[in-house]
Coordinates of C-alpha atoms and ligand atoms in Angstrom, one line a residue:
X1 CA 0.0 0.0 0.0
X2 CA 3.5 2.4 0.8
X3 CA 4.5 1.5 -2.4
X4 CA 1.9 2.3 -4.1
X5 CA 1.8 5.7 -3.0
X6 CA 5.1 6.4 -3.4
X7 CA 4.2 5.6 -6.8
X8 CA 1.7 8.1 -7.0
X9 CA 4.5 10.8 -6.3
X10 CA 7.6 9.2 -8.1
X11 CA 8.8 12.2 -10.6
X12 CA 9.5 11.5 -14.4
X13 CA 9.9 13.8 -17.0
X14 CA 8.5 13.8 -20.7
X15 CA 10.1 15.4 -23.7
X16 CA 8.3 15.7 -27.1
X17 CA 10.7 16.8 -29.8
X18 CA 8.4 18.7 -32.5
X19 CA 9.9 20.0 -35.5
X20 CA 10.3 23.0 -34.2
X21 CA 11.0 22.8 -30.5
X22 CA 11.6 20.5 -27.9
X23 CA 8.6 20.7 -25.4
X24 CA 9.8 19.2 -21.9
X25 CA 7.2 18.5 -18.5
X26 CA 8.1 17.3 -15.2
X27 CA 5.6 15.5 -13.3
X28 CA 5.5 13.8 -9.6
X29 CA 3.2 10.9 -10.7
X30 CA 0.1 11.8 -12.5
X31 CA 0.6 15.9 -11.4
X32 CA 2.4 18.0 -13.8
X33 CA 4.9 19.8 -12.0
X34 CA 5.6 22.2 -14.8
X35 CA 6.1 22.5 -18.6
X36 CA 8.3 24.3 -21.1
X37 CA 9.7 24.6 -24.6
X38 CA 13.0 25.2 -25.7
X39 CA 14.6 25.1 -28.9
X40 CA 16.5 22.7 -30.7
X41 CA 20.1 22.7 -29.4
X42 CA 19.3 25.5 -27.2
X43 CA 21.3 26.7 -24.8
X44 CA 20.8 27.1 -21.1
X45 CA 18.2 24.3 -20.8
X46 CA 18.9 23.8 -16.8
X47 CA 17.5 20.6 -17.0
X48 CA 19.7 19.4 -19.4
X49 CA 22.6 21.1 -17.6
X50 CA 21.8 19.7 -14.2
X51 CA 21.6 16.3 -15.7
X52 CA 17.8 16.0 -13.7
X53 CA 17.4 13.6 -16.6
X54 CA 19.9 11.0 -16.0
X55 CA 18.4 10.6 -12.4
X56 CA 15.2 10.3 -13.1
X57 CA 13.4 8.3 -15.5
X58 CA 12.6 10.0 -18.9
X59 CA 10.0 9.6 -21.5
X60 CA 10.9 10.7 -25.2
X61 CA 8.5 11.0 -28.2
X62 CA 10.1 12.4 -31.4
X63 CA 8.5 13.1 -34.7
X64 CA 11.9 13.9 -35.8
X65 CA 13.4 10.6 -36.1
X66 CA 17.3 11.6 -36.3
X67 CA 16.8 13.3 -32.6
X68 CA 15.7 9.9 -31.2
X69 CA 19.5 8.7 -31.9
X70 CA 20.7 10.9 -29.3
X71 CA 18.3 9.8 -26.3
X72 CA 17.3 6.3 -26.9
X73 CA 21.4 5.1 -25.6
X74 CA 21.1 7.4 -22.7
X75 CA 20.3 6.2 -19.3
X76 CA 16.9 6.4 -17.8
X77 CA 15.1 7.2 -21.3
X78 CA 12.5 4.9 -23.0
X79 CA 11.3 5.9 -26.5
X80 CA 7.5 5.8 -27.1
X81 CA 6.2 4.8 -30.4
X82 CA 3.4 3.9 -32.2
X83 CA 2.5 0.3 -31.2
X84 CA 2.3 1.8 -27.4
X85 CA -0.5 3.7 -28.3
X86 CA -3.9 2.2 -27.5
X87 CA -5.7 3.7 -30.0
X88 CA -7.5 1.5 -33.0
X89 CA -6.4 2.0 -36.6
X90 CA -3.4 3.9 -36.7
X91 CA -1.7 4.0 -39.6
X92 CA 1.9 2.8 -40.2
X93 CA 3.8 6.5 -40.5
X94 CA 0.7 8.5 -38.5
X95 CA 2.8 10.9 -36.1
X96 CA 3.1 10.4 -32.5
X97 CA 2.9 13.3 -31.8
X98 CA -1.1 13.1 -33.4
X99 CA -1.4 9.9 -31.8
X100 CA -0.4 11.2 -27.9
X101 CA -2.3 14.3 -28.6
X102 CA -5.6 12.2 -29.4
X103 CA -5.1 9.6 -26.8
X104 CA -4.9 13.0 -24.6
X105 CA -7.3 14.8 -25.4
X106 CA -9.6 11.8 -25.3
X107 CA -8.8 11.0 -21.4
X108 CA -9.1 14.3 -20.6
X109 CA -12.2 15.5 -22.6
X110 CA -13.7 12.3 -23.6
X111 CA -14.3 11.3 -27.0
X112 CA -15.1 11.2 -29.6
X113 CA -12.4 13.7 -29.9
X114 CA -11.0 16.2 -32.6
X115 CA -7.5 17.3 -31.8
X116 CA -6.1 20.4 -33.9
X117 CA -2.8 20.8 -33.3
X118 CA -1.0 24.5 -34.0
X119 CA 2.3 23.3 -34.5
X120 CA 5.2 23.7 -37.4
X121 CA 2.5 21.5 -39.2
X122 CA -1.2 22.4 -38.3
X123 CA -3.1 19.1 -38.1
X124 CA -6.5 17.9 -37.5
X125 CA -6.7 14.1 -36.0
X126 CA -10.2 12.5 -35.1
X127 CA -11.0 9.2 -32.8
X128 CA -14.2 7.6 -32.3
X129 CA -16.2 6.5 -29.2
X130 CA -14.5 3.2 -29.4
X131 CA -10.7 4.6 -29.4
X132 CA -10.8 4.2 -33.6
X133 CA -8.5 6.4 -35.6
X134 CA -11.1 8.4 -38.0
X135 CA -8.8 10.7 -39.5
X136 CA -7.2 13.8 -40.0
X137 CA -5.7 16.5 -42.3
X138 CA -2.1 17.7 -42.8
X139 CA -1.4 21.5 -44.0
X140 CA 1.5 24.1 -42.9
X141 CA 1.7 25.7 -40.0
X142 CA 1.0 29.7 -39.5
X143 CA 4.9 30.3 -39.5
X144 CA 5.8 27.9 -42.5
X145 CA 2.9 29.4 -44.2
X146 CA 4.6 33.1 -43.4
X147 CA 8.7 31.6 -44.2
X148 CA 7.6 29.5 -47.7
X149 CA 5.7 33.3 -49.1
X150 CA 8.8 34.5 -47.9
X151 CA 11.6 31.8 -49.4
X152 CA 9.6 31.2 -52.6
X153 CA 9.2 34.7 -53.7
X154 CA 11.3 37.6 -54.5
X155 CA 9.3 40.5 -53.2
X156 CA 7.7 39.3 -50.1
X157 CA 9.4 39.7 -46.4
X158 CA 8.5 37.1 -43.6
X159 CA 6.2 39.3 -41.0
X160 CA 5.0 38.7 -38.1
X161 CA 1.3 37.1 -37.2
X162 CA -0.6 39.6 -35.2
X163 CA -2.3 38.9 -31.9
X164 CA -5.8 40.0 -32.8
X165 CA -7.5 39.4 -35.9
X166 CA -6.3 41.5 -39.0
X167 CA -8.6 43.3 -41.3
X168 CA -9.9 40.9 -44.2
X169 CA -9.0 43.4 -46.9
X170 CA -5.3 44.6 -46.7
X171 CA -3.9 47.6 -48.2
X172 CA -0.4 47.0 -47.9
X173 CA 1.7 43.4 -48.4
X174 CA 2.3 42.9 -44.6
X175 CA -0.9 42.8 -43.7
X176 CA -2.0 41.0 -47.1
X177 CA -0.1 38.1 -46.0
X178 CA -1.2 37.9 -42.6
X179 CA -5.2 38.1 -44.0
X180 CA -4.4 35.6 -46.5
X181 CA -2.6 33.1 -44.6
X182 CA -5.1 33.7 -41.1
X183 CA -8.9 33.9 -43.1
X184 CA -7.7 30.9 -45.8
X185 CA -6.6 28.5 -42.6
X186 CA -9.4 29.9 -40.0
X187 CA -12.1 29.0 -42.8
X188 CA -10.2 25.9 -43.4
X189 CA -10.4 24.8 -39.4
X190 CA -14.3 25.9 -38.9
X191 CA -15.0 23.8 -42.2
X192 CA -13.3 20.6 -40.5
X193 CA -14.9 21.8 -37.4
X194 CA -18.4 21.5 -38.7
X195 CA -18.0 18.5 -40.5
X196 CA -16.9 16.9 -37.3
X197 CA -19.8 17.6 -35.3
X198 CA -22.0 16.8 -38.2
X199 CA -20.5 13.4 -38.2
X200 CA -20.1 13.1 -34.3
X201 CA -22.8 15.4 -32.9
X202 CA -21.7 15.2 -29.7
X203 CA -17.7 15.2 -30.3
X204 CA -15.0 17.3 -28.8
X205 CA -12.7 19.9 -29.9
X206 CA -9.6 20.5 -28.4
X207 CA -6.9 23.2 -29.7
X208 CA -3.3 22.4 -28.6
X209 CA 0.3 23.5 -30.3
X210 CA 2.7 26.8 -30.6
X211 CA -0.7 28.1 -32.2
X212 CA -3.4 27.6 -29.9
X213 CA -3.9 31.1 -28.4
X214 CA -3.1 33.0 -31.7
X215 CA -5.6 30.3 -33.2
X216 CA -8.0 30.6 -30.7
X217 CA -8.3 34.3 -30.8
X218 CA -8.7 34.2 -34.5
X219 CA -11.2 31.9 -34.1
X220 CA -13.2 34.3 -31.0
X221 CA -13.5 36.8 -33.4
X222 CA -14.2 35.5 -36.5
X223 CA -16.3 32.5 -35.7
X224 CA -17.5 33.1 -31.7
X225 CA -20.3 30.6 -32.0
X226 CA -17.7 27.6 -32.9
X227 CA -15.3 28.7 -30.3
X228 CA -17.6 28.8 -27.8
X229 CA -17.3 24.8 -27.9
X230 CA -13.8 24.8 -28.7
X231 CA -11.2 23.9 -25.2
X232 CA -7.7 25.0 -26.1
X233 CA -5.3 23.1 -23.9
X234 CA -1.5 23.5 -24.1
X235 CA -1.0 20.3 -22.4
X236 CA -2.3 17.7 -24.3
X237 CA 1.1 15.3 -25.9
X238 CA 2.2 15.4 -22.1
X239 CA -1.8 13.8 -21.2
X240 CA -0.9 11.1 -23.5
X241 CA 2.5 10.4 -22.4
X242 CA 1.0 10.1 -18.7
X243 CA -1.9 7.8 -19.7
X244 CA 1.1 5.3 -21.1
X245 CA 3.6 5.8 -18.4
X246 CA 1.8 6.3 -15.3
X247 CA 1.4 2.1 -15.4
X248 CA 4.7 1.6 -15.7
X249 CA 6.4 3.9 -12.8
Ligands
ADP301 N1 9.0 31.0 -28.9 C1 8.5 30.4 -30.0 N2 9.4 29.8 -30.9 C2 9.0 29.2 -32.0 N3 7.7 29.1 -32.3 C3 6.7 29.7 -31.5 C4 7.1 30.4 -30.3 N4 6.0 30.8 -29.7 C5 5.0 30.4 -30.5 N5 5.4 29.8 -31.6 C6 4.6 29.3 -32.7 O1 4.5 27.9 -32.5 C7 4.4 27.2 -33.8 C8 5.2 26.0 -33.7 O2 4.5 25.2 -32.7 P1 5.2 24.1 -31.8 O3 4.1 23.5 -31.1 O4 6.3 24.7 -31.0 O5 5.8 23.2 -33.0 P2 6.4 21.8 -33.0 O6 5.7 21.0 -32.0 O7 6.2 21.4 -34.4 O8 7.9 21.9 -32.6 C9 5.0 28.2 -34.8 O9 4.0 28.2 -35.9 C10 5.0 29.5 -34.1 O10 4.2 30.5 -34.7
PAZ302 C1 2.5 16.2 -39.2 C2 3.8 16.3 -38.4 C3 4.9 16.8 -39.2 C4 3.4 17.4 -37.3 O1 4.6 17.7 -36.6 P1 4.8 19.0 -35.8 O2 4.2 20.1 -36.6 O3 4.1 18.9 -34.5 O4 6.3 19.1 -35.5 C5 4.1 15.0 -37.6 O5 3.0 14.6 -36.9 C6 4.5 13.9 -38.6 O6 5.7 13.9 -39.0 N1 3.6 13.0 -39.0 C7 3.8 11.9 -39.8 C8 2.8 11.9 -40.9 C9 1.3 11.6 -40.5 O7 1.0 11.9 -39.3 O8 0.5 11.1 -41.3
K303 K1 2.6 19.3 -32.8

C-alpha cells in the first residue's frame, strides 16, 4: 500500500521533440509539475545542464526521427512509439505526436475527440467513441505558411502574425499576408470543425500547439459561436504520455 503511494509521487519527465521545439514536463506521478519549450540545441536548458534527466526516469516521443538517436542510448530514457499507443487503426507512419495528442485529449475531454494541433504543421486528428483512428488533415503551419511566401518569392518579407485578428481586406503586403494566410486556414479549421460535429454530434474539440492562443483568438472573433465549444489546452502530448507511463512507474 507504501508502495503504491510512493508511486503516486515518483517524478519522471517527458520530452516531445516537434519540428520546431523540444517541449519538456516534469511530473511527480500523475501531477504536472511544470512545462516548457525550448529550442533545438538551445542553450541554457537547466534541466539538461543539471543532468535532472539522468536521475530520473525520462519519456521521449520524437517526430523527428534523427533526434531519437541521441536519447534512446542514454540512461533512464524509454522511446515511445506507435504500437504503445492504445488507440484503433493507426496508420503505419501517422505521427506520434497526433497519436499522444488524441489519446490525450480523449482522457481528458472524452471522445469522440477532434485534436487540432498548431504546430510547425497544423493538423486535424479525429477518434471515435470506441478509441478508432477516423482521420485527419495535414497543412502548414502559420509560421511555415509566413517563411515558404517568404523563401519562394522575391518580393515578399516574412512578417510577423498579429495577436488579434487582421482586417480581411489589406492595403499594404504585410498585412495581405497575414489576411491571406489567417482567413484561408481559419475557414479551413471551422470547415473541418463542422463536419466533425455533423459526423459526431456530440464530439470534442480541443486546440493544442505553438498556435493555440493565436488560433483561438482568430477563431473568438471571426467564428464566436464555434469557439464557444472549442477547449484549447497546451498540455495535451504530455496527457498522452501520462496515460502510457503512469502504469509503468
Ligand atoms: N517561442 C517560439 N518559438 C517558436 N515558435 C513559436 C514560439 N511561440 C509560438 N510559436 C509558434 O509555434 C508554432 C510551432 O509550434 P510548436 O508546437 O512549437 O511546434 P512543434 O511541436 O512542431 O515543434 C509556430 O508556428 C510559431 O508561430
Ligand atoms: C505532421 C507532423 C509533421 C506534425 O509535426 P509538428 O508540426 O508537431 O512538428 C508529424 O505529426 C509527422 O511527422 N507526422 C507523420 C505523418 C502523419 O501523421 O501522417
Ligand atoms: K505538434
Amino acid at each position: 500500500m507504501k508502495r503504491q503511494n510512493d508511486k503516486k509521487h515518483n517524478p519522471w519527465l517527458a520530452l516531445m521533440i516537434g519540428n520546431s521545439r523540444l517541449h519538456w514536463a516534469k511530473f511527480n506521478g500523475t501531477k504536472l509539475v511544470e512545462a516548457w519549450d525550448i529550442e533545438h540545441f538551445g542553450a541554457g536548458d537547466r534541466r539538461l545542464a543539471s543532468g535532472e534527466w539522468k536521475k530520473i526516469p525520462l519519456y521521449v516521443a520524437s517526430v523527428v526521427p534523427s533526434e531519437i538517436v541521441f536519447w534512446q542510448n542514454l540512461p533512464n530514457v524509454k522511446i515511445i512509439n506507435r504500437d504503445q499507443i492504445p488507440l484503433k487503426g493507426i496508420y503505419s507512419s501517422l505521427g506520434i505526436d497526433r497519436a499522444l495528442a488524441v489519446l490525450g485529449a480523449g482522457a481528458t475531454s472524452g471522445w469522440p475527440i477532434l485534436v487540432i494541433d498548431g504546430g510547425t504543421a497544423l493538423t486535424l486528428t479525429g477518434a471515435d467513441e470506441q478509441r478508432q483512428l477516423v482521420g485527419g488533415a495535414i497543412f502548414p503551419g502559420l509560421k511555415l505558411q509566413i517563411k515558404s511566401l517568404a523563401q519562394g518569392t522575391a518580393a515578399l518579407p516574412e512578417i510577423p502574425l498579429p495577436t488579434q485578428l487582421p482586417p480581411r481586406w489589406a492595403l499594404d503586403t504585410k498585412s495581405a499576408i497575414q489576411s491571406g494566410i489567417i482567413y484561408t486556414v481559419l475557414a479551413g479549421i471551422a470547415n473541418y470543425m463542422q463536419a466533425w460535429w455533423r459526423e459526431f454530434p456530440k464530439g470534442q474539440i480541443v486546440l493544442t500547439g505553438g498556435d493555440r492562443t493565436l488560433l483561438f483568438s482568430y477563431l473568438e472573433s471571426l467564428f464566436p459561436d464555434i469557439a464557444k465549444k472549442v477547449k484549447v489546452d497546451p498540455n495535451l502530448i504530455f496527457w498522452g504520455m501520462r496515460d502510457l507511463v503512469i502504469g509503468h512507474l
